Amino acid sequence: MYEDWQFSRTQRAFSSSGEWLKRFHLDSLLLTGIGLLMLYGLFVLYSAAGENVRLWQGQIVRFVLALGIMVILAQVPPQWIRRVSPALYVIGVGLLVLVAVLGDIGKGAQRWLDLGFIRFQPSELMKLAVPLTCAWWLHERPIPPSVRDLGILLLIIGVPAGLIAEQPDLGTAILVSAAGVFVVLLGGLPWRIIATSTGLLAMAVPVGWHFMHDYQRQRVMTLLDPMQDPLGAGYHIIQSQIAIGSGGVFGKGWTNGSQAQLEFLPERSTDFIFAVVGEELGLLGQALLLILYACVIGRALFMALDARDTFGRLAGGSIALTFAVYVVVNAGMVSGILPVVGVPLPLFSYGGTSAVTLLAGFGILLSIYSHRKLVR
Amino acid sequence: MARLRVKNAVLEQRVFLHRTAFAASIVGLLLGAILIRLVWLQVVQYDYYTALSQGNRVRIDPLPADRGIIVDRHGTVLADNTPAYQLEITRERVPDLKDSLHRLADLRLINADTLEAVYRLVRASPSFRSVPLRLSMNDEEIGRFAVRQHQFPGVEIRARLARHYPNGALGVHALGYVGALTDRDLERIDRNIYAGTSIIGKIGLEAAYEQQLRGSSGYQQLLVNAEGRSVEHAGGVAHSLDHHAPQAGNDLALAIDAKLQAVAEQALGNHRGAIIALDPRSGDVLVLASTPTFDPNLFTRGISTRDYRLLADSLDRPMFNRALRGTYPPGSTVKPFMALAGLEYGVIDPGYRRPCPGWFHLPGSTHRYRDWKKEGHGSADMREAIATSCDVYFYALADLLGIQRIHDSMTHLGFGSRSGIDIPGEQAGLMPSPAWKRKAYKRPQDRIWFPGETVIVGIGQGYLLTTPMQLAHATAIVAAKGRNFTPRLVTGIRDAATARWRKLPPVEGERVHLKDEGNWDVITEGMIMVTSSPRGTAFGAIRGTPYTVAGKTGTAQVFSIAQNAKYHEADVAERLRDHALFVAFAPAEAPQLAIAVMVENGGHGASVAAPMARAIFDAYLLGKFPTPKPMPLPPSTPQKD
């Protein structure tokens, strides 16, 4: 009896905290997943950054900032978000063009706008603006989308993706396109079109090869045969596989990864942090991480399913799936089954604005999910 | 049927559900694929990647062995090791080898002339191995490099032990020297034994005893980061790595007496010449001097092309080991050995007196072979003929013996063959015979041995050529009454592992037996008269010693200018002068030291060579060293003990 009482009390406390969270349009399950990922990420980053406390603190500051943005966005009603989406999109494309022009002047790759206090990447904004705008476009229209709608959607996705790929930032271009394409797919694109375009895409590979930058081709070649140039282009992939492989099932122990600590592993605290997990915490550590990611993705998809309207479902689903793309592309690249593209491991990789973008996305998802009952 | 284009919320929701489920399963499949990949890497391929990771973080650093030191018979250090700062390069860490070498040459840290050779040397070494570019750097050069170190990845200064010869040039022709390993050396050595070492014995003892002296390199494993820099630890990665201590080389104890060697070199002074002093009881080489000398430390520091050319192109050929490689007509020093042959073959009696009119001619010939003393020596028996160096007596003796018997007898004393001293490069000289002449010449008329050629061999001229070492060796055999010890420099080896000295027994060759062993005394008496009889040719030089010297002077004519054809006009006259020679042993009753002195173009053996031998006898037998200082040391090198 006593135990029952205690259990119910815990349950009550838990559900009351859930109630409390709900009042702020937050979801306890998603938040738990994100929170665990962040803590896990900070734990690994401390070791991956070579116990550089300042870098580590920088990441905490970023997380706090990103969480703040998420909470704020969660309070905004989804219809507001829907209405500002096209404006956001237009601004984003404008900034991309500006960056491209400035980049031409400044020569070489240009991805940032230096606003003095912060270096802002317009392509990050597009990761959200593109799916939101696609969802906005499909919101009022019936499904499956008409050919004309598809053409417009292709334009909405293609323009910014092209601009970003030109920067050149293939990783972000992929993420932006994926985010947009997910909206279209979830919006009921007929299977035959999906099959046809997949086929066309496969045929377009040689054409795409033709338009690739040398370094991008190199990356593909390197994936196919990393030993061809073990100290040059193949170095990243080889060293990261050595790091993961030598970790074994249980890992070498936290801060004990020789590949990471002795800097054989390049970009160990950013794009290749997944290899640090593998080296120091082993297969178990990586499996735990992938399970955590799967939980967050699953919860996010479930929340999107529960959305009250087309915009909410499509935008929410796209946000959830884009998050999955991050995980799959990064983990695939680090473990050597996908080419090296600049996609960070969400909530693990140090720096950049990806944490802010990701949590902003989750903020929108929360807003969509928590405002659904108001209308029903 | 036209599709109704209106929004259908229920249909939309169902489509969305299906699509989401589909997408979720795709994501699940991809995550599963990644997980399988991870299992492959971390479980199946675990050993493979563990080995790679180990290879990544561990660098094997060679620990060079200390080269064995060399001491003289009294323990005076002749060659040891001193710390020196070396400039070293590791090829695999250098982005552009040629460019780096050029920039180092621009900084005057390596010699621009040797760039090509250095480049080849570095290319010939394994890419991970550190190769010395400079063997010894001074403070100013170290500073010049240190401030620019960041511009030279893969190049660094390392403290190493360098070979050092504390007495500078003293005994250099016995010691030899070490020099930088060249790419040619690398082809024939075991690189693992020499790992981290940059020097190898080039000539002399350093080359002959290379196996003993070099030791064997060890290694240690270092924890390195991706830049190849050694680190104590990084994160929790600390080292528990292998350490394999190097095995030091063995030390050598020489028969050389450094003080006596200094006396000899000082006595030779600015002459070109050679002195050998042997202990006839063991073959120990107490002195092996050849002048001019040179400082072997030049080579251990990595000799500059300029310095090398100065040495190599010098007319006086300082790098030429005259004691072992110089072949000269022995002149009158050969007479005691001729006399021995005469007695041995019974062609002459010691008491037989022969008149000496000042010239000799062969029967049926009018050609006169002149005595060095125009008016002749009157009549002389064998002992007197040796003492006064009567040419006519030995012309006649040679004629009586004939060249074949001269050849056979003198071959037993070591003429015409190498003495077998334990350093390389010795010449065999030439002990002529009709058989030799048949082989040596092409034209038939040149291949005939003429009696006149025998006559002049009797006074150590003609085809006969000997090295100073052969003269000393033959003299030692006479002094030991036939006992024949192979000359040797090394008398003991200290095993580095056990730290024990191992004495090497003297190497005794086949004893020279005479039909009448009393003949040794006849020869010795004649040689004693050389220095003690007022008529003896070395009476003036050796007079007044408390010990008895048995000796023989020699003055050899120079028929032709030596191989090196580039001569200045002014030098020609000097280089046509006679070679001065002297062989001797003392004390005559119980010989302790046998000496051969040869001074190129020195003039008379009695006046030039004999006093040099006396200086050595005085020092060795009486402890009387010439003033001002016993050991001429170069001012730069600090004197040991």
PDB file of C-alpha atoms in Angstrom, chain A residues 86-200:
ATOM      1  CA  PRO A  86       6.986  33.067 -47.427  1.00  0.00           C
ATOM      2  CA  ALA A  87       8.466  36.335 -46.140  1.00  0.00           C
ATOM      3  CA  LEU A  88      11.202  34.424 -44.347  1.00  0.00           C
ATOM      4  CA  TYR A  89      11.856  32.534 -47.550  1.00  0.00           C
ATOM      5  CA  VAL A  90      12.142  35.665 -49.670  1.00  0.00           C
ATOM      6  CA  ILE A  91      14.504  37.279 -47.181  1.00  0.00           C
ATOM      7  CA  GLY A  92      16.586  34.086 -47.058  1.00  0.00           C
ATOM      8  CA  VAL A  93      16.932  33.841 -50.827  1.00  0.00           C
ATOM      9  CA  GLY A  94      17.797  37.517 -50.950  1.00  0.00           C
ATOM     10  CA  LEU A  95      20.563  37.003 -48.405  1.00  0.00           C
ATOM     11  CA  LEU A  96      21.841  33.993 -50.320  1.00  0.00           C
ATOM     12  CA  VAL A  97      22.116  36.108 -53.449  1.00  0.00           C
ATOM     13  CA  LEU A  98      23.856  38.811 -51.427  1.00  0.00           C
ATOM     14  CA  VAL A  99      26.324  36.274 -50.068  1.00  0.00           C
ATOM     15  CA  ALA A 100      26.967  34.936 -53.555  1.00  0.00           C
ATOM     16  CA  VAL A 101      27.671  38.470 -54.851  1.00  0.00           C
ATOM     17  CA  LEU A 102      29.909  39.298 -51.905  1.00  0.00           C
ATOM     18  CA  GLY A 103      31.583  35.950 -52.339  1.00  0.00           C
ATOM     19  CA  ASP A 104      32.349  36.767 -55.942  1.00  0.00           C
ATOM     20  CA  ILE A 105      33.985  39.973 -54.804  1.00  0.00           C
ATOM     21  CA  GLY A 106      35.827  38.388 -51.927  1.00  0.00           C
ATOM     22  CA  LYS A 107      36.796  35.349 -53.996  1.00  0.00           C
ATOM     23  CA  GLY A 108      36.366  31.758 -52.932  1.00  0.00           C
ATOM     24  CA  ALA A 109      33.810  30.196 -50.676  1.00  0.00           C
ATOM     25  CA  GLN A 110      31.548  32.632 -48.897  1.00  0.00           C
ATOM     26  CA  ARG A 111      28.880  31.313 -46.577  1.00  0.00           C
ATOM     27  CA  TRP A 112      28.583  33.940 -43.939  1.00  0.00           C
ATOM     28  CA  LEU A 113      27.260  37.387 -43.509  1.00  0.00           C
ATOM     29  CA  ASP A 114      29.276  39.166 -40.902  1.00  0.00           C
ATOM     30  CA  LEU A 115      26.797  41.170 -38.897  1.00  0.00           C
ATOM     31  CA  GLY A 116      29.459  42.401 -36.538  1.00  0.00           C
ATOM     32  CA  PHE A 117      28.285  40.606 -33.408  1.00  0.00           C
ATOM     33  CA  ILE A 118      27.487  37.343 -35.111  1.00  0.00           C
ATOM     34  CA  ARG A 119      28.418  35.594 -38.285  1.00  0.00           C
ATOM     35  CA  PHE A 120      25.171  34.553 -39.825  1.00  0.00           C
ATOM     36  CA  GLN A 121      24.746  31.800 -42.413  1.00  0.00           C
ATOM     37  CA  PRO A 122      21.676  32.459 -44.571  1.00  0.00           C
ATOM     38  CA  SER A 123      21.781  28.800 -45.655  1.00  0.00           C
ATOM     39  CA  GLU A 124      20.960  27.816 -42.058  1.00  0.00           C
ATOM     40  CA  LEU A 125      17.828  29.939 -42.236  1.00  0.00           C
ATOM     41  CA  MET A 126      16.836  28.144 -45.429  1.00  0.00           C
ATOM     42  CA  LYS A 127      16.861  24.785 -43.658  1.00  0.00           C
ATOM     43  CA  LEU A 128      13.669  25.970 -41.984  1.00  0.00           C
ATOM     44  CA  ALA A 129      12.353  28.481 -44.520  1.00  0.00           C
ATOM     45  CA  VAL A 130      12.216  25.999 -47.388  1.00  0.00           C
ATOM     46  CA  PRO A 131      10.092  23.288 -45.705  1.00  0.00           C
ATOM     47  CA  LEU A 132       7.866  25.900 -44.068  1.00  0.00           C
ATOM     48  CA  THR A 133       7.259  27.618 -47.383  1.00  0.00           C
ATOM     49  CA  CYS A 134       6.569  24.316 -49.130  1.00  0.00           C
ATOM     50  CA  ALA A 135       4.105  23.414 -46.397  1.00  0.00           C
ATOM     51  CA  TRP A 136       2.581  26.877 -46.681  1.00  0.00           C
ATOM     52  CA  TRP A 137       2.098  26.392 -50.388  1.00  0.00           C
ATOM     53  CA  LEU A 138       0.432  23.008 -49.985  1.00  0.00           C
ATOM     54  CA  HIS A 139      -1.626  24.092 -46.995  1.00  0.00           C
ATOM     55  CA  GLU A 140      -4.570  25.417 -48.996  1.00  0.00           C
ATOM     56  CA  ARG A 141      -4.282  23.026 -51.900  1.00  0.00           C
ATOM     57  CA  PRO A 142      -5.704  19.542 -52.287  1.00  0.00           C
ATOM     58  CA  ILE A 143      -3.582  16.453 -52.427  1.00  0.00           C
ATOM     59  CA  PRO A 144      -2.055  14.875 -54.311  1.00  0.00           C
ATOM     60  CA  PRO A 145      -0.462  18.121 -55.577  1.00  0.00           C
ATOM     61  CA  SER A 146      -1.078  19.059 -59.164  1.00  0.00           C
ATOM     62  CA  VAL A 147       1.696  19.223 -61.728  1.00  0.00           C
ATOM     63  CA  ARG A 148       1.641  23.014 -61.530  1.00  0.00           C
ATOM     64  CA  ASP A 149       1.995  22.865 -57.736  1.00  0.00           C
ATOM     65  CA  LEU A 150       4.878  20.454 -58.098  1.00  0.00           C
ATOM     66  CA  GLY A 151       6.626  22.787 -60.511  1.00  0.00           C
ATOM     67  CA  ILE A 152       6.297  25.679 -58.096  1.00  0.00           C
ATOM     68  CA  LEU A 153       7.490  23.518 -55.202  1.00  0.00           C
ATOM     69  CA  LEU A 154      10.476  22.403 -57.272  1.00  0.00           C
ATOM     70  CA  LEU A 155      11.293  26.068 -57.813  1.00  0.00           C
ATOM     71  CA  ILE A 156      10.877  26.880 -54.129  1.00  0.00           C
ATOM     72  CA  ILE A 157      13.338  24.107 -53.281  1.00  0.00           C
ATOM     73  CA  GLY A 158      15.665  24.386 -56.264  1.00  0.00           C
ATOM     74  CA  VAL A 159      16.542  28.084 -56.115  1.00  0.00           C
ATOM     75  CA  PRO A 160      17.993  28.187 -52.606  1.00  0.00           C
ATOM     76  CA  ALA A 161      19.465  24.694 -52.901  1.00  0.00           C
ATOM     77  CA  GLY A 162      21.247  25.711 -56.074  1.00  0.00           C
ATOM     78  CA  LEU A 163      22.540  28.906 -54.509  1.00  0.00           C
ATOM     79  CA  ILE A 164      23.845  26.998 -51.492  1.00  0.00           C
ATOM     80  CA  ALA A 165      25.424  24.283 -53.594  1.00  0.00           C
ATOM     81  CA  GLU A 166      27.208  27.045 -55.486  1.00  0.00           C
ATOM     82  CA  GLN A 167      28.785  28.465 -52.312  1.00  0.00           C
ATOM     83  CA  PRO A 168      29.878  25.592 -52.300  1.00  0.00           C
ATOM     84  CA  ASP A 169      28.253  23.809 -49.395  1.00  0.00           C
ATOM     85  CA  LEU A 170      26.991  20.483 -50.587  1.00  0.00           C
ATOM     86  CA  GLY A 171      26.035  19.270 -47.107  1.00  0.00           C
ATOM     87  CA  THR A 172      23.674  22.150 -46.417  1.00  0.00           C
ATOM     88  CA  ALA A 173      22.286  22.035 -49.951  1.00  0.00           C
ATOM     89  CA  ILE A 174      21.388  18.395 -49.392  1.00  0.00           C
ATOM     90  CA  LEU A 175      19.753  19.180 -46.067  1.00  0.00           C
ATOM     91  CA  VAL A 176      17.763  22.090 -47.506  1.00  0.00           C
ATOM     92  CA  SER A 177      16.596  20.063 -50.508  1.00  0.00           C
ATOM     93  CA  ALA A 178      15.761  17.116 -48.316  1.00  0.00           C
ATOM     94  CA  ALA A 179      13.693  19.289 -46.001  1.00  0.00           C
ATOM     95  CA  GLY A 180      11.691  20.594 -48.961  1.00  0.00           C
ATOM     96  CA  VAL A 181      11.372  17.238 -50.672  1.00  0.00           C
ATOM     97  CA  PHE A 182      10.099  15.663 -47.461  1.00  0.00           C
ATOM     98  CA  VAL A 183       7.202  18.130 -47.442  1.00  0.00           C
ATOM     99  CA  VAL A 184       6.311  17.143 -50.970  1.00  0.00           C
ATOM    100  CA  LEU A 185       6.612  13.446 -50.210  1.00  0.00           C
ATOM    101  CA  LEU A 186       4.555  13.666 -47.056  1.00  0.00           C
ATOM    102  CA  GLY A 187       2.078  15.859 -48.928  1.00  0.00           C
ATOM    103  CA  GLY A 188       1.028  12.899 -51.022  1.00  0.00           C
ATOM    104  CA  LEU A 189       3.228  12.950 -54.071  1.00  0.00           C
ATOM    105  CA  PRO A 190       1.993   9.971 -56.143  1.00  0.00           C
ATOM    106  CA  TRP A 191       4.226   6.909 -55.967  1.00  0.00           C
ATOM    107  CA  ARG A 192       4.703   6.724 -59.702  1.00  0.00           C
ATOM    108  CA  ILE A 193       6.153  10.236 -59.717  1.00  0.00           C
ATOM    109  CA  ILE A 194       8.407   9.304 -56.833  1.00  0.00           C
ATOM    110  CA  ALA A 195       9.578   6.207 -58.704  1.00  0.00           C
ATOM    111  CA  THR A 196      10.068   8.100 -61.957  1.00  0.00           C
ATOM    112  CA  SER A 197      12.010  10.925 -60.366  1.00  0.00           C
ATOM    113  CA  THR A 198      14.159   8.489 -58.418  1.00  0.00           C
ATOM    114  CA  GLY A 199      14.995   6.841 -61.722  1.00  0.00           C
ATOM    115  CA  LEU A 200      15.707  10.201 -63.329  1.00  0.00           C
TER     116      LEU A 200
END
